[in-house]
mmCIF file of C-alpha atoms in Angstrom:
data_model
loop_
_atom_site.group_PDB
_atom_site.id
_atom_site.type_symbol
_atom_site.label_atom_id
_atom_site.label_comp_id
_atom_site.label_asym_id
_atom_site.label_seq_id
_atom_site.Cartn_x
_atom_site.Cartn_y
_atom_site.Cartn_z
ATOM 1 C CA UNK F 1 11.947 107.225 -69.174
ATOM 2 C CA UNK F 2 12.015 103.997 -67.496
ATOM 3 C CA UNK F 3 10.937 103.867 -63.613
ATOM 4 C CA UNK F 4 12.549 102.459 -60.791
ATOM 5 C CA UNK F 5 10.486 102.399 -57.602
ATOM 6 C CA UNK F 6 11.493 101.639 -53.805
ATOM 7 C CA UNK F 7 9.026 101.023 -51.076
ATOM 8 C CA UNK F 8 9.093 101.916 -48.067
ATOM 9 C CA UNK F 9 9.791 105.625 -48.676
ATOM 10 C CA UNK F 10 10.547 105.644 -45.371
ATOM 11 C CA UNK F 11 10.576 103.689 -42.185
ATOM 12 C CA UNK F 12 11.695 103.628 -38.556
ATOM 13 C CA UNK F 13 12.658 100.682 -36.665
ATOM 14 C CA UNK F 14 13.538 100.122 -33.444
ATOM 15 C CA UNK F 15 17.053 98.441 -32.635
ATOM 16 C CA UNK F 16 17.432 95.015 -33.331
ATOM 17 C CA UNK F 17 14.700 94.064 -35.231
ATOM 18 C CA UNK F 18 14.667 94.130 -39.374
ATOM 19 C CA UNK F 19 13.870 95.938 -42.194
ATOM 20 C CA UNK F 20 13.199 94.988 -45.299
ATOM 21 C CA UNK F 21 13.564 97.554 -48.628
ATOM 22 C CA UNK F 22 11.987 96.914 -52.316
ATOM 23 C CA UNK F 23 13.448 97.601 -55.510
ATOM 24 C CA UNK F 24 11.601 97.166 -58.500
ATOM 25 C CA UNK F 25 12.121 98.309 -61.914
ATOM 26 C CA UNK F 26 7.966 99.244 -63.082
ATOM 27 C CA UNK F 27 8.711 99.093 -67.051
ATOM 28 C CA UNK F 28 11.821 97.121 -67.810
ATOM 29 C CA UNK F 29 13.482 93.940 -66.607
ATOM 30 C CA UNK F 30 17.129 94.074 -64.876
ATOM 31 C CA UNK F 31 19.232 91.423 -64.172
ATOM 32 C CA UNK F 32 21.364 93.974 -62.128
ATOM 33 C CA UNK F 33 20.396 96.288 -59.847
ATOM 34 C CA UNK F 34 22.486 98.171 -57.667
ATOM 35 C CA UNK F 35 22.237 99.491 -53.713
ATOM 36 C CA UNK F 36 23.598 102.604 -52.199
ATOM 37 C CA UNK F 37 23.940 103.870 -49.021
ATOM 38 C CA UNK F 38 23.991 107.975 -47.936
ATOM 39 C CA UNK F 39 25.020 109.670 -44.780
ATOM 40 C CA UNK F 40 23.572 113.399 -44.290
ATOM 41 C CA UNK F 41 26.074 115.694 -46.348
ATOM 42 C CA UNK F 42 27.870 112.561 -48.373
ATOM 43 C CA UNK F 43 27.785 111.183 -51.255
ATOM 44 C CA UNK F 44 26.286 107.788 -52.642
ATOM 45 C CA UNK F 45 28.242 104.849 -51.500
ATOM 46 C CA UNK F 46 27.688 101.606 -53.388
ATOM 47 C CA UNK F 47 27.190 98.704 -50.766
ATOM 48 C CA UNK F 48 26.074 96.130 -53.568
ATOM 49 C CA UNK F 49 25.329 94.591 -56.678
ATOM 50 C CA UNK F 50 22.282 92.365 -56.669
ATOM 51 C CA UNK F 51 21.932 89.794 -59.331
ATOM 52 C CA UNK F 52 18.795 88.233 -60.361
ATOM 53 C CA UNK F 53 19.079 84.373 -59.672
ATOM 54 C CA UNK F 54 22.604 83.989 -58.157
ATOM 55 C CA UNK F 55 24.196 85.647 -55.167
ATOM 56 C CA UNK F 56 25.007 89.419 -54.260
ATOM 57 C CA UNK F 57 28.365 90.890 -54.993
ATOM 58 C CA UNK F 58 29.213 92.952 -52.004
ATOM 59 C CA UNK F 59 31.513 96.114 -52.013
ATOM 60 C CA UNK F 60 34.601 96.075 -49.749
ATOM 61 C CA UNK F 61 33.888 96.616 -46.150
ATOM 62 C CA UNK F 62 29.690 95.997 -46.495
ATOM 63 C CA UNK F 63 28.784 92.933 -44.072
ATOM 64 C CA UNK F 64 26.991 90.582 -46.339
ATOM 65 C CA UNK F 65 25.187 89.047 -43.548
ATOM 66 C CA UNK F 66 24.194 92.367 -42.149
ATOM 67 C CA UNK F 67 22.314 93.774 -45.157
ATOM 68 C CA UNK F 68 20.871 90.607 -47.189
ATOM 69 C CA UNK F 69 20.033 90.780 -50.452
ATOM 70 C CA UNK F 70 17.485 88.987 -52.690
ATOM 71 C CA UNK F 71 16.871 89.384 -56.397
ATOM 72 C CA UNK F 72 14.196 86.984 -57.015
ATOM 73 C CA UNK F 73 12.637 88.488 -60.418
ATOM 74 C CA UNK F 74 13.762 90.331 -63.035
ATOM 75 C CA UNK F 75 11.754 93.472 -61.510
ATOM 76 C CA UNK F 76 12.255 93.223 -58.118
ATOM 77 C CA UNK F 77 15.339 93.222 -55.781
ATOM 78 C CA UNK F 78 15.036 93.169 -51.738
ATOM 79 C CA UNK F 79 17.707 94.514 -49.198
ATOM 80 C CA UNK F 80 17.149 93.567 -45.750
ATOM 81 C CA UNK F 81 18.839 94.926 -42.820
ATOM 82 C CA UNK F 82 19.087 92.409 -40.398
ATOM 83 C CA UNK F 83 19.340 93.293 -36.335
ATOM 84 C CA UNK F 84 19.466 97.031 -37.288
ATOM 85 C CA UNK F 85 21.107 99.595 -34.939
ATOM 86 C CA UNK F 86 21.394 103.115 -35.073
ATOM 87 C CA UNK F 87 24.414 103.667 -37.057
ATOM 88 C CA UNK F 88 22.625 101.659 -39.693
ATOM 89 C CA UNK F 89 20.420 104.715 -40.072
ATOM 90 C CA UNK F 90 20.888 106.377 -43.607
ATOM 91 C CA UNK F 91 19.146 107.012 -47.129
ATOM 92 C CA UNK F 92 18.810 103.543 -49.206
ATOM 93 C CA UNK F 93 18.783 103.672 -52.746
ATOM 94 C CA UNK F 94 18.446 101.492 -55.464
ATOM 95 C CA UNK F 95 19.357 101.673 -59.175
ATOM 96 C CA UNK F 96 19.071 99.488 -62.665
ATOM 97 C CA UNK F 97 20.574 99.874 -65.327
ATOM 98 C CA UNK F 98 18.537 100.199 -68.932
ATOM 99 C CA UNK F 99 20.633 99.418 -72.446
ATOM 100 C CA UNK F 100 21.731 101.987 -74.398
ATOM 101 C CA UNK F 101 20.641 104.753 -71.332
ATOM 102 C CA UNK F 102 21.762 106.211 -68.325
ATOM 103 C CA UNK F 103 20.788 104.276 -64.621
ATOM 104 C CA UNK F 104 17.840 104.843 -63.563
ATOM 105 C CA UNK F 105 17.218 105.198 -59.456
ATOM 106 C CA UNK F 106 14.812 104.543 -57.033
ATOM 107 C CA UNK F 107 13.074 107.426 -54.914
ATOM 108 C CA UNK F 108 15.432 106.131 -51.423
ATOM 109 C CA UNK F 109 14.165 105.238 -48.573
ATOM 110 C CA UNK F 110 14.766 106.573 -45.243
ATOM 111 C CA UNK F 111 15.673 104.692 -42.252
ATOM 112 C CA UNK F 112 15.916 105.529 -39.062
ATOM 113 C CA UNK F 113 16.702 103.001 -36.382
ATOM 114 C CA UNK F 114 15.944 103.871 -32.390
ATOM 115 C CA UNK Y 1 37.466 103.945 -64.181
ATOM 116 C CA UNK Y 2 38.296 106.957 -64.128
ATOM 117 C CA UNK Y 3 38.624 109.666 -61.793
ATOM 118 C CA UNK Y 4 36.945 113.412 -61.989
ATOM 119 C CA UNK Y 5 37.147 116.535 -59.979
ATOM 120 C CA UNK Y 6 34.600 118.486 -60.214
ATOM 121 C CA UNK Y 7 34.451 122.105 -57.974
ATOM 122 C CA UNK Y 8 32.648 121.697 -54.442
ATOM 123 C CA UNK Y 9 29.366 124.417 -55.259
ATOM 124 C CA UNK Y 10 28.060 126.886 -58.163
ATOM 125 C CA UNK Y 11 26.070 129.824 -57.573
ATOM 126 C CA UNK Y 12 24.075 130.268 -60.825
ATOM 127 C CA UNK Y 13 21.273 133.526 -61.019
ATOM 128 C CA UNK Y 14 17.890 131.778 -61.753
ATOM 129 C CA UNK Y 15 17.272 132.043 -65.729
ATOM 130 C CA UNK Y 16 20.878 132.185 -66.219
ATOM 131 C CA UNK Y 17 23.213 129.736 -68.017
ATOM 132 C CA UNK Y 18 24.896 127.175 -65.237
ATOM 133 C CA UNK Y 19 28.082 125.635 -66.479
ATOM 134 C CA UNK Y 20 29.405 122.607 -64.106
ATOM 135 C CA UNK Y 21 32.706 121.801 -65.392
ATOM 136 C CA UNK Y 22 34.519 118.455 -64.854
ATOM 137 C CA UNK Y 23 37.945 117.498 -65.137
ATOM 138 C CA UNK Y 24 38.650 113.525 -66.142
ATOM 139 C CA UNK Y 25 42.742 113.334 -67.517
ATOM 140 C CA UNK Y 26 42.702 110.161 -66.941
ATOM 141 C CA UNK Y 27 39.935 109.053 -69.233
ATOM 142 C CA UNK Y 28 40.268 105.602 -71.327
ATOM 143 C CA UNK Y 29 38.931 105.852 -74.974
ATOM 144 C CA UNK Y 30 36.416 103.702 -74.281
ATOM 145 C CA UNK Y 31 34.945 105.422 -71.187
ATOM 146 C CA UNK Y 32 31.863 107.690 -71.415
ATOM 147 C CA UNK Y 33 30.872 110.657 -69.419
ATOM 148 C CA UNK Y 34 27.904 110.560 -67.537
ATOM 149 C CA UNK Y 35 25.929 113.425 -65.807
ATOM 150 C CA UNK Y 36 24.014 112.726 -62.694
ATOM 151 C CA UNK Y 37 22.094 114.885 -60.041
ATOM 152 C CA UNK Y 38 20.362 114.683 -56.929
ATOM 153 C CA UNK Y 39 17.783 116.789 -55.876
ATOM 154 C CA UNK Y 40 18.130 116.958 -52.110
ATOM 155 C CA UNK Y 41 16.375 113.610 -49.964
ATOM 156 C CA UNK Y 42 15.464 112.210 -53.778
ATOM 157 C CA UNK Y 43 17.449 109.658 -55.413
ATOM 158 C CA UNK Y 44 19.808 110.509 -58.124
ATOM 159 C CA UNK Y 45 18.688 111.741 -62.130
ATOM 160 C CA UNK Y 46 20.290 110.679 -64.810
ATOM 161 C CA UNK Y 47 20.830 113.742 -67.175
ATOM 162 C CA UNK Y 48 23.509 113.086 -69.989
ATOM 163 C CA UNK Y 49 26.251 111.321 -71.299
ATOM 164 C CA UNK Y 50 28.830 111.803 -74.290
ATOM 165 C CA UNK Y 51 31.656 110.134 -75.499
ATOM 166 C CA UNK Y 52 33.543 113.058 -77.739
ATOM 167 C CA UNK Y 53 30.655 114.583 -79.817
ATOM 168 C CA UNK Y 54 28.621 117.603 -78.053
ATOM 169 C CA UNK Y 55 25.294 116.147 -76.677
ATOM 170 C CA UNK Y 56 22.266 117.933 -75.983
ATOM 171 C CA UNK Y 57 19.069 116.741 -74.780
ATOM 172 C CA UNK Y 58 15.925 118.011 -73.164
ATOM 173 C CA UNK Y 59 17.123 119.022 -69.869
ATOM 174 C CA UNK Y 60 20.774 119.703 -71.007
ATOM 175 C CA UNK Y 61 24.154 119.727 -72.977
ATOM 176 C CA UNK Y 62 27.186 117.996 -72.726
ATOM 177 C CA UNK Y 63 30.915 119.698 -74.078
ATOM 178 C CA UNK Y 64 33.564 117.515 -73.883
ATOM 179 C CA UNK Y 65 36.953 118.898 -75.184
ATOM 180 C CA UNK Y 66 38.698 117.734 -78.470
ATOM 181 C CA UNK Y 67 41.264 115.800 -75.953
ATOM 182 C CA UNK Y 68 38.518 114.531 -73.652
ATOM 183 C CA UNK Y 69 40.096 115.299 -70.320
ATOM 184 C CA UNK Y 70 37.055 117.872 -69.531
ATOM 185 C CA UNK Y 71 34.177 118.448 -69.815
ATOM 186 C CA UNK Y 72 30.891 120.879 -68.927
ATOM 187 C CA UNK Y 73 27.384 120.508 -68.542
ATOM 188 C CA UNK Y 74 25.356 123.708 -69.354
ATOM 189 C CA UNK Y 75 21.838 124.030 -68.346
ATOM 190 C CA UNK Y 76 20.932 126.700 -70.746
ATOM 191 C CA UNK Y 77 18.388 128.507 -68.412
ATOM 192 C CA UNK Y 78 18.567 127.331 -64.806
ATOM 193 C CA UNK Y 79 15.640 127.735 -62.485
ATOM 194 C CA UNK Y 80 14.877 127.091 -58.864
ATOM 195 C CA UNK Y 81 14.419 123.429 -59.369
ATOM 196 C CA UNK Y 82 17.769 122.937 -60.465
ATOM 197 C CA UNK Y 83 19.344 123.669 -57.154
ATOM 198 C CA UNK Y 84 20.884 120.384 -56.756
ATOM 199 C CA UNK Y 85 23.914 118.303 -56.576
ATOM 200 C CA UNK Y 86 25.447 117.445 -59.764
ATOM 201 C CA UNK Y 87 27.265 114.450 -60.305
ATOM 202 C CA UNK Y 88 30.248 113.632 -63.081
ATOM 203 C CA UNK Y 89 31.249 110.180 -63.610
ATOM 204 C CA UNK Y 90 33.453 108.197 -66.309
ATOM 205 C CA UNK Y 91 33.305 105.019 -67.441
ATOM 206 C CA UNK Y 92 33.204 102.336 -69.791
ATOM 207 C CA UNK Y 93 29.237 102.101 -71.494
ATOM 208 C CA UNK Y 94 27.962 98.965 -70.325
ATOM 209 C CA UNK Y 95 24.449 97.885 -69.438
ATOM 210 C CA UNK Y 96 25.289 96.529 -65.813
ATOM 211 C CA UNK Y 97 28.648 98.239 -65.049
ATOM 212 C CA UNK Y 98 28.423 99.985 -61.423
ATOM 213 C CA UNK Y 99 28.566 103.596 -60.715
ATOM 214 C CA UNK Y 100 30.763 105.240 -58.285
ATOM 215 C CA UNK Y 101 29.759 108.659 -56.687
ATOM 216 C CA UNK Y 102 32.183 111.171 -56.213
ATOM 217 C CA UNK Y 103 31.848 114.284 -54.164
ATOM 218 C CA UNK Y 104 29.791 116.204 -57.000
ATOM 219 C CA UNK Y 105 29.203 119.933 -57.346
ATOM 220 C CA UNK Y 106 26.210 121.499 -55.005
ATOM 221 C CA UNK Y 107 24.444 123.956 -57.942
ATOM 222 C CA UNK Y 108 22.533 126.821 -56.038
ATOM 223 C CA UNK Y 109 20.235 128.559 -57.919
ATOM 224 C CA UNK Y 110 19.232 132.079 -56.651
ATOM 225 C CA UNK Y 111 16.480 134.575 -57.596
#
């Protein structure tokens, strides 16, 4: 099946400072990719849909300016967490969609802000 | 799209049948049913989807009623590595339509 892969797996920052997380789809292009967000315990929560070559379409209640997102390629799609504090900590995850199929997710990545 | 319950967590004896049902009485005719799970700290698996017919695939099959308001997933002979949470969601097939999560059922597979 088609492979989605995030780097870092993990990462911890310390407050204020930046993070950035990769998306890339390893064996098909998207022009959509998706980012989630998950507390301990919860479920998924979609924060936004990046789209390759125009801008982000954020969900209600994300700050767009907080957690910047870049879809420069067809394969790759960035979310950046700007001035990061400790609330911001949470699981990451990325998706694309394939035609015909299913979504296919990234691996998350862990971030933990101190 | 539209909404499911699904129950909160399955026990399921480890070689065992494990049948996760969903309830969508809201569905549209157009919208599928889609079959997700997450194996704890990984991100989520796509397993299935169906639109009326029975589906079965590798890792699983899909009922979904004559009336389409319900469905279940059966994996025929759960092991360990099934212990997960399991994820039913409805909506319209499209290549770049969004998914949202609902609360999902937490499968625990025992020995």
């Amino acid at each position: 099946g088609a492979v989605v892969s995030q780097h870092p797996s993990w990462v911890i920052c310390k407050s204020g400072t930046s993070v950035k997380i990769e998306c890339r789809s390893l064996d098909f292009q998207a022009t959509t990719m998706f980012w989630y967000r998950q507390f301990p315990k919860q479920s998924l929560m979609l924060m936004a849909t990046s789209n390759e070559g125009s801008k982000a379409t954020y969900e209600q209640g994300v700050e767009k300016d907080k957690f910047l997102i870049n879809h420069a390629s067809l394969t790759l799609s960035t979310l950046t967490v700007t001035s990061a504090h400790p609330e911001d900590s949470s699981f990451y995850i990325c998706s694309a969609p394939t035609p015909g199929s299913g979504q296919y997710f990234g691996p998350g990545t862990r971030l933990t802000v101190t | 799209d539209a909404k499911t319950t699904q129950p909160t967590s399955m026990d399921c004896a480890e070689g065992r049948a494990a049948n996760l049902p969903c309830n969508h009485s809201t569905i549209s005719g157009n919208e599928y049913v889609y079959w997700y799970r997450q194996i704890h700290s990984q991100g989520p698996q796509y397993i299935i989807h169906g639109l009326k017919n029975n589906e079965t695939n590798e890792m699983a099959s899909l009922i979904i009623t004559e009336d389409r308001k319900s469905s279940t997933l059966i994996l025929p002979h759960a092991t360990l590595r099934d212990t997960a949470v399991y994820y039913c969601i409805v909506r319209a097939l499209g290549n770049t339509d969004k998914l949202i999560f609902g609360t999902g059922t937490r499968l625990q597979v025992f020995p």
